[in-house]
Coordinates of C-alpha atoms and ligand atoms in Angstrom, one line a residue:
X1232 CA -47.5 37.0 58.9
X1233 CA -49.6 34.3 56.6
X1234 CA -48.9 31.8 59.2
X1235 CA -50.2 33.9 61.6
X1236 CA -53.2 35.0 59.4
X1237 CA -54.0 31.1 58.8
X1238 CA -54.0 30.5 62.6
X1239 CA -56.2 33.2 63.5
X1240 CA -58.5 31.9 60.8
X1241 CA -58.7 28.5 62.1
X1242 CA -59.3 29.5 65.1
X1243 CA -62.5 31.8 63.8
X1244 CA -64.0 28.6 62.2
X1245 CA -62.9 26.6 65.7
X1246 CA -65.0 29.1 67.7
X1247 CA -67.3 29.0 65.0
X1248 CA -68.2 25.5 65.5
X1249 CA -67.9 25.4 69.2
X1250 CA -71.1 27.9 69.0
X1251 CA -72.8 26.2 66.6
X1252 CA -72.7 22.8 68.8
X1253 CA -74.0 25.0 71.7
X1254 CA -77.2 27.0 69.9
X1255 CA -77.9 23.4 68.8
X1256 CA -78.3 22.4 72.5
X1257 CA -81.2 24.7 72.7
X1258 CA -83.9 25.8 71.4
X1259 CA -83.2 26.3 67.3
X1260 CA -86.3 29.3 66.2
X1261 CA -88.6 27.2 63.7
X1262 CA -89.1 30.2 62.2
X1263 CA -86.8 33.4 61.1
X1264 CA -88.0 36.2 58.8
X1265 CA -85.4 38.6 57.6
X1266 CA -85.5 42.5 55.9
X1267 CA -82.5 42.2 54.3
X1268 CA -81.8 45.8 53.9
X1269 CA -78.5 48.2 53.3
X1270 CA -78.1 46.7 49.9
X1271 CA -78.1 50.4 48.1
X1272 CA -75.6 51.8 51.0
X1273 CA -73.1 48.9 50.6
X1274 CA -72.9 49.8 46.8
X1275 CA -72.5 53.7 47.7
X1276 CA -69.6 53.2 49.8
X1277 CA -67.7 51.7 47.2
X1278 CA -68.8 53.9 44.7
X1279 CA -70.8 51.1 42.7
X1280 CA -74.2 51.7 40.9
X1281 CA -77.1 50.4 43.4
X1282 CA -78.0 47.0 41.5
X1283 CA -74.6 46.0 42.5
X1284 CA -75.8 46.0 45.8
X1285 CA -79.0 43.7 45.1
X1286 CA -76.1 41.6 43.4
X1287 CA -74.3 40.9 46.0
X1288 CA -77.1 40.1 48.3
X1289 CA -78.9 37.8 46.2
X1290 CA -75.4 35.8 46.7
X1291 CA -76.2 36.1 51.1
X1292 CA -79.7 34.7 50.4
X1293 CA -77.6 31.4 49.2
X1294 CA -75.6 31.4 52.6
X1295 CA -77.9 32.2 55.0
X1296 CA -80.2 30.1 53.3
X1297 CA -77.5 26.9 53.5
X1298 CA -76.6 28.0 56.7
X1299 CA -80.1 28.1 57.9
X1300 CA -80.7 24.7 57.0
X1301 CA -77.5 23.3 58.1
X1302 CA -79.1 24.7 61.7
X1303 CA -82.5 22.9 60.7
X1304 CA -84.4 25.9 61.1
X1305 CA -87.7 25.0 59.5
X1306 CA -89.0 28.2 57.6
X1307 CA -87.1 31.2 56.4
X1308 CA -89.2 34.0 55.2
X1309 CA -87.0 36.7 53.5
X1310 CA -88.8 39.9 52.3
X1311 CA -87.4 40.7 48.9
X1312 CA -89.7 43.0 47.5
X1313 CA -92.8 44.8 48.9
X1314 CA -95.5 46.4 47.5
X1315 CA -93.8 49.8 48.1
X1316 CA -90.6 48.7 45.9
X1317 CA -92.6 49.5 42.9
X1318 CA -91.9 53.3 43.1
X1319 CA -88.2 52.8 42.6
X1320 CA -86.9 53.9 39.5
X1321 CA -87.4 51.4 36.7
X1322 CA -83.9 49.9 35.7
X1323 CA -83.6 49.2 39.8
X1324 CA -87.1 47.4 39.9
X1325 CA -86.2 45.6 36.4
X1326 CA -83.2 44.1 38.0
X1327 CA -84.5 43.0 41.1
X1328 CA -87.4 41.4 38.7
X1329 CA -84.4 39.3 37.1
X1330 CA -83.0 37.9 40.7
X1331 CA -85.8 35.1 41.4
X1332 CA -84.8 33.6 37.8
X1333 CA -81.1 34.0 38.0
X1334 CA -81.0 33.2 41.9
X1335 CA -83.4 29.9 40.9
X1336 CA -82.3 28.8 37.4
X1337 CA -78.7 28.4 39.2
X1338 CA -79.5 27.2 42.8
X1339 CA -82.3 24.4 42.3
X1340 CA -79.8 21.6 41.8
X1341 CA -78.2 22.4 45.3
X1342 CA -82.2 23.1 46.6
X1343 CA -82.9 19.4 45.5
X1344 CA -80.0 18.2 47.0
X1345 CA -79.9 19.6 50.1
X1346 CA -84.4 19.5 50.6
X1347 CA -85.1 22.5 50.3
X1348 CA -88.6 23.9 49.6
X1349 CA -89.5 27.4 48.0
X1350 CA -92.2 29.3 48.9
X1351 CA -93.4 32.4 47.7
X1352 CA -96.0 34.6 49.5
X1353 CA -97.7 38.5 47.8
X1354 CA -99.3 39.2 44.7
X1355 CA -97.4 36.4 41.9
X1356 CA -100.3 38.1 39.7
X1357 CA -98.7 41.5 39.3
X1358 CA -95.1 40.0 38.6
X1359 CA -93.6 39.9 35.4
X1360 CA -94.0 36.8 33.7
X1361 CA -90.5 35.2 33.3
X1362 CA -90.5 36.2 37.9
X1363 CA -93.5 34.3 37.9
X1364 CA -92.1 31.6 36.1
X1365 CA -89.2 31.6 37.9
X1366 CA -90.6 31.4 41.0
X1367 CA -93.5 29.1 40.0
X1368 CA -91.1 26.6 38.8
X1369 CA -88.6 26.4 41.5
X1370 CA -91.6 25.9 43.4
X1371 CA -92.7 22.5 41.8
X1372 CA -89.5 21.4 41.7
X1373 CA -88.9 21.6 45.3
X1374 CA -92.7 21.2 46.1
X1375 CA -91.6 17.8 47.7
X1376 CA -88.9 18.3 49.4
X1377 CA -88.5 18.0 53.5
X1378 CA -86.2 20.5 54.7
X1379 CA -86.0 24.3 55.2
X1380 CA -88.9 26.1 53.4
X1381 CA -87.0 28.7 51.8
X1382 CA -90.4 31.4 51.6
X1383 CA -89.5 34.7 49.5
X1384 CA -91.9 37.4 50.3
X1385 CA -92.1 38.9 46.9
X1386 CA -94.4 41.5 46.0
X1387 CA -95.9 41.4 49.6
X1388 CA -97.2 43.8 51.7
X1389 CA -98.8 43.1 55.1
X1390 CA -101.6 45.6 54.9
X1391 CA -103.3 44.6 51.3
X1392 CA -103.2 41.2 52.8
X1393 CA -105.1 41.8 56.0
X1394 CA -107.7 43.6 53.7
X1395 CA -107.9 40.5 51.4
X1396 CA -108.4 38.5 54.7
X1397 CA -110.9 40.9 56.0
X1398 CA -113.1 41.4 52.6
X1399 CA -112.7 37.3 52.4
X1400 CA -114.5 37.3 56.0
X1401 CA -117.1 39.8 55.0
X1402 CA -118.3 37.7 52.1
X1403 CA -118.8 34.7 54.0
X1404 CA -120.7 36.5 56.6
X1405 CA -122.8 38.4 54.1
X1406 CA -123.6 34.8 51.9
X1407 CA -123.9 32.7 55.5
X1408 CA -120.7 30.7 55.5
X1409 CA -119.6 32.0 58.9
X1410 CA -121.1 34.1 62.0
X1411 CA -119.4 37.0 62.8
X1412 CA -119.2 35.9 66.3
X1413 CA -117.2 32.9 65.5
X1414 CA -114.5 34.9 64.0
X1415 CA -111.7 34.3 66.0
X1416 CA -107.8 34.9 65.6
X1417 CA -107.3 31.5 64.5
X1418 CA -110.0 32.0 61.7
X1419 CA -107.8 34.7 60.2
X1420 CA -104.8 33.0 60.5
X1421 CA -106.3 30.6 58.6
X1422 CA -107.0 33.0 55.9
X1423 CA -103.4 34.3 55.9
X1424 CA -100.8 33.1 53.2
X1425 CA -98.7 32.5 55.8
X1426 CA -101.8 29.9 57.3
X1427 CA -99.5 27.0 56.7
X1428 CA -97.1 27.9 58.2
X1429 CA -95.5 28.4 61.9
X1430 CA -95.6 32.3 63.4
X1431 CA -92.0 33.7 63.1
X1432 CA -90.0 33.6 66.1
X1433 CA -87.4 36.1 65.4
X1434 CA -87.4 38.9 63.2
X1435 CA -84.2 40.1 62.0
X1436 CA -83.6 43.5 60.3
X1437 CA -80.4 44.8 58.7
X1438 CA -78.7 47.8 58.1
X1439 CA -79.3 49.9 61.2
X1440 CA -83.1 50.9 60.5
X1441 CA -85.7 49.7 63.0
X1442 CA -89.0 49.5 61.3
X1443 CA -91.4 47.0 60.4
X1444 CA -91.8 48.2 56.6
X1445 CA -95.4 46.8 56.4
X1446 CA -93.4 43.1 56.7
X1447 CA -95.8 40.5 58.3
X1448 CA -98.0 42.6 61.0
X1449 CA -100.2 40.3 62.8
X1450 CA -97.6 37.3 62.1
X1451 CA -95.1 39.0 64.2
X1452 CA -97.0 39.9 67.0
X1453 CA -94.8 37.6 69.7
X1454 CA -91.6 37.6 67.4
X1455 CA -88.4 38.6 69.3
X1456 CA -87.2 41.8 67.0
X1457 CA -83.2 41.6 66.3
X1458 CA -82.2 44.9 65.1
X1459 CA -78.7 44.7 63.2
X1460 CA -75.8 47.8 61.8
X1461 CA -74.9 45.0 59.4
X1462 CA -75.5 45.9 55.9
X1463 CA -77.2 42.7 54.4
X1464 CA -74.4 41.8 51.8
X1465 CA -72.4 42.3 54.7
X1466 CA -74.4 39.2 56.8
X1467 CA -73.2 35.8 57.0
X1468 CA -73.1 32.7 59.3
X1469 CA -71.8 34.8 62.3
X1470 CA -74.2 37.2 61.9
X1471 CA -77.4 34.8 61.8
X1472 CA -75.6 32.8 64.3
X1473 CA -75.3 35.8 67.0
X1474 CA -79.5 36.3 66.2
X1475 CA -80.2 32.7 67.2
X1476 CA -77.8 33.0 70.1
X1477 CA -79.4 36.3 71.3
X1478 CA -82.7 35.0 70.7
X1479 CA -81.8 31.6 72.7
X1480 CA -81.1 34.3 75.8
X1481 CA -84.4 36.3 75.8
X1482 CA -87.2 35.5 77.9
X1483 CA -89.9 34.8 75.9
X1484 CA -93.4 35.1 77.8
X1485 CA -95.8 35.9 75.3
X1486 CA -97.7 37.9 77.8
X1487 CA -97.4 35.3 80.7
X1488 CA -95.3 35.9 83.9
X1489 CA -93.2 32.5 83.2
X1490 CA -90.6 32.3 80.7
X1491 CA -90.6 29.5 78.4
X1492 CA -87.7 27.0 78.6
X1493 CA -84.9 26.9 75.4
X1494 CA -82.8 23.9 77.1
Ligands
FPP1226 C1 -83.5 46.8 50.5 O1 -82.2 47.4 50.4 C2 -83.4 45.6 49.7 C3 -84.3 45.3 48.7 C4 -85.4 46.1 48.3 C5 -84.2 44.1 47.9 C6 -83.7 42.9 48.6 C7 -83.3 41.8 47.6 C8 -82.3 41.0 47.8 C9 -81.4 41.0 48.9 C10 -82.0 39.9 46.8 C11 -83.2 39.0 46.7 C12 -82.8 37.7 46.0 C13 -83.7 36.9 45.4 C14 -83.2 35.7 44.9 C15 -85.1 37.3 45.2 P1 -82.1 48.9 49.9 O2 -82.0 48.9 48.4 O3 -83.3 49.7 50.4 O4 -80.8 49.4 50.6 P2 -80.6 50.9 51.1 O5 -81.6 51.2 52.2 O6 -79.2 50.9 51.6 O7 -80.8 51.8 49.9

């Protein structure tokens, strides 16, 4: 029976492998933003108190994040906490408050050593200091490093920052500093926090719901959506691996009549 067990195993990681060399053939997304959702339902169903479930996906942010990398996908945006979060109850938005240090204070020697960059867009301002810290510190660590920019979406909601970018734009029309007819999409992209960065190309959501969540609204406009039952401390390699490969078949035309070509 063990024998048989080990052999099926091997051949899981053999297959494994054998897709990995393939999605590497073609066209790897430079940039995958995640909802990690189902955390709360993975703790129900085994009768564990919610924060458990945070828990244990903080740990998938670590594989998918290594994984990721491995893959060389260049940016990884995960949204870990919106603007909205702030109405759950207290002890749950405390403990997801403590994640960024714990995740951090542990993972930045394997960050450094494998180049990875963190990144954090949404309000740091309204975070509790010892998040902010957190955050802000991982961030000058790694602020030099070449590979994967690991970007947590903390505190982030879409809307409030299109109305920053649009109240931005309206004070540098009012003083002068731009004409309103020169305001392209380019110009706001420019004013985005995501401006430095490349639009996503695939937008993965977990746990069965298919919603946006206010995650990323004008960033996601051409992003191929990949809608998922898998609760997200359920995801690993395969999972993010079966994305890329279903993104890898999708004709993407961004409004054109010819498809793109992903080798
Ligand atoms: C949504 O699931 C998940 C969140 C609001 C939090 C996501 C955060 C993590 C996965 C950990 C982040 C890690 C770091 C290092 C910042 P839910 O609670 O809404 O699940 P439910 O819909 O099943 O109740």
């Amino acid at each position: 029976m063990l024998k048989k067990l080990m052999r099926k195993k091997t051949t899981d990681i053999q297959s494994l492998n054998e897709r990995i060399e393939i999605v590497k053939k073609r066209q790897i997304p430079n940039h995958i933003a995640i909802i990690m959702d189902g955390n709360g339902r993975w703790a129900k169903q085994r009768k564990m108190p919610r924060i458990a479930g945070h828990h244990e996906g903080m740990k998938k942010v670590r594989q998918v994040t290594n994984f990721a990398n491995d893959l060389e996908v260049k940016v990884l945006t995960l949204y870990a906490f919106s603007t909205e979060n702030w109405k759950r109850p207290k002890i749950e938005v405390d403990f997801l408050m403590n994640l960024p240090g714990e995740f951090l204070n542990t993972y930045i020697p394997e960050l450094m050593e494998k180049d990875i960059k963190v990144e954090m867009i949404g309000n740091m301002d309204a975070l509790p200091a010892h998040t902010r810290n957190a955050i802000e510190k991982a961030m000058e660590i790694t602020k030099d490093n070449q590979g994967l920019i690991l970007n947590f979406a903390m505190n982030y909601g879409s809307r409030i920052e299109l109305v920053h970018v649009m109240k931005e734009l309206a004070h540098e029309v009012a003083e002068g500093r731009i004409e309103a007819n020169s305001i392209n999409e380019s110009v706001i992209n420019s004013k985005l926090m995501t401006a430095h960065l490349p639009e996503p190309d695939v937008l993965i959501r977990t746990s069965g719901e298919v919603r946006l969540s206010n995650f990323m609204l004008w960033q996601l406009a051409y992003a191929e959506f990949i809608f998922t039952e898998v609760l997200w401390p359920d995801y690993n390699e395969d999972c993010l691996l079966q994305a890329i490969e279903e993104f890898q078949n999708r004709d993407r035309r961004f409004g054109s009549l010819e498809g793109d070509q992903k080798g």
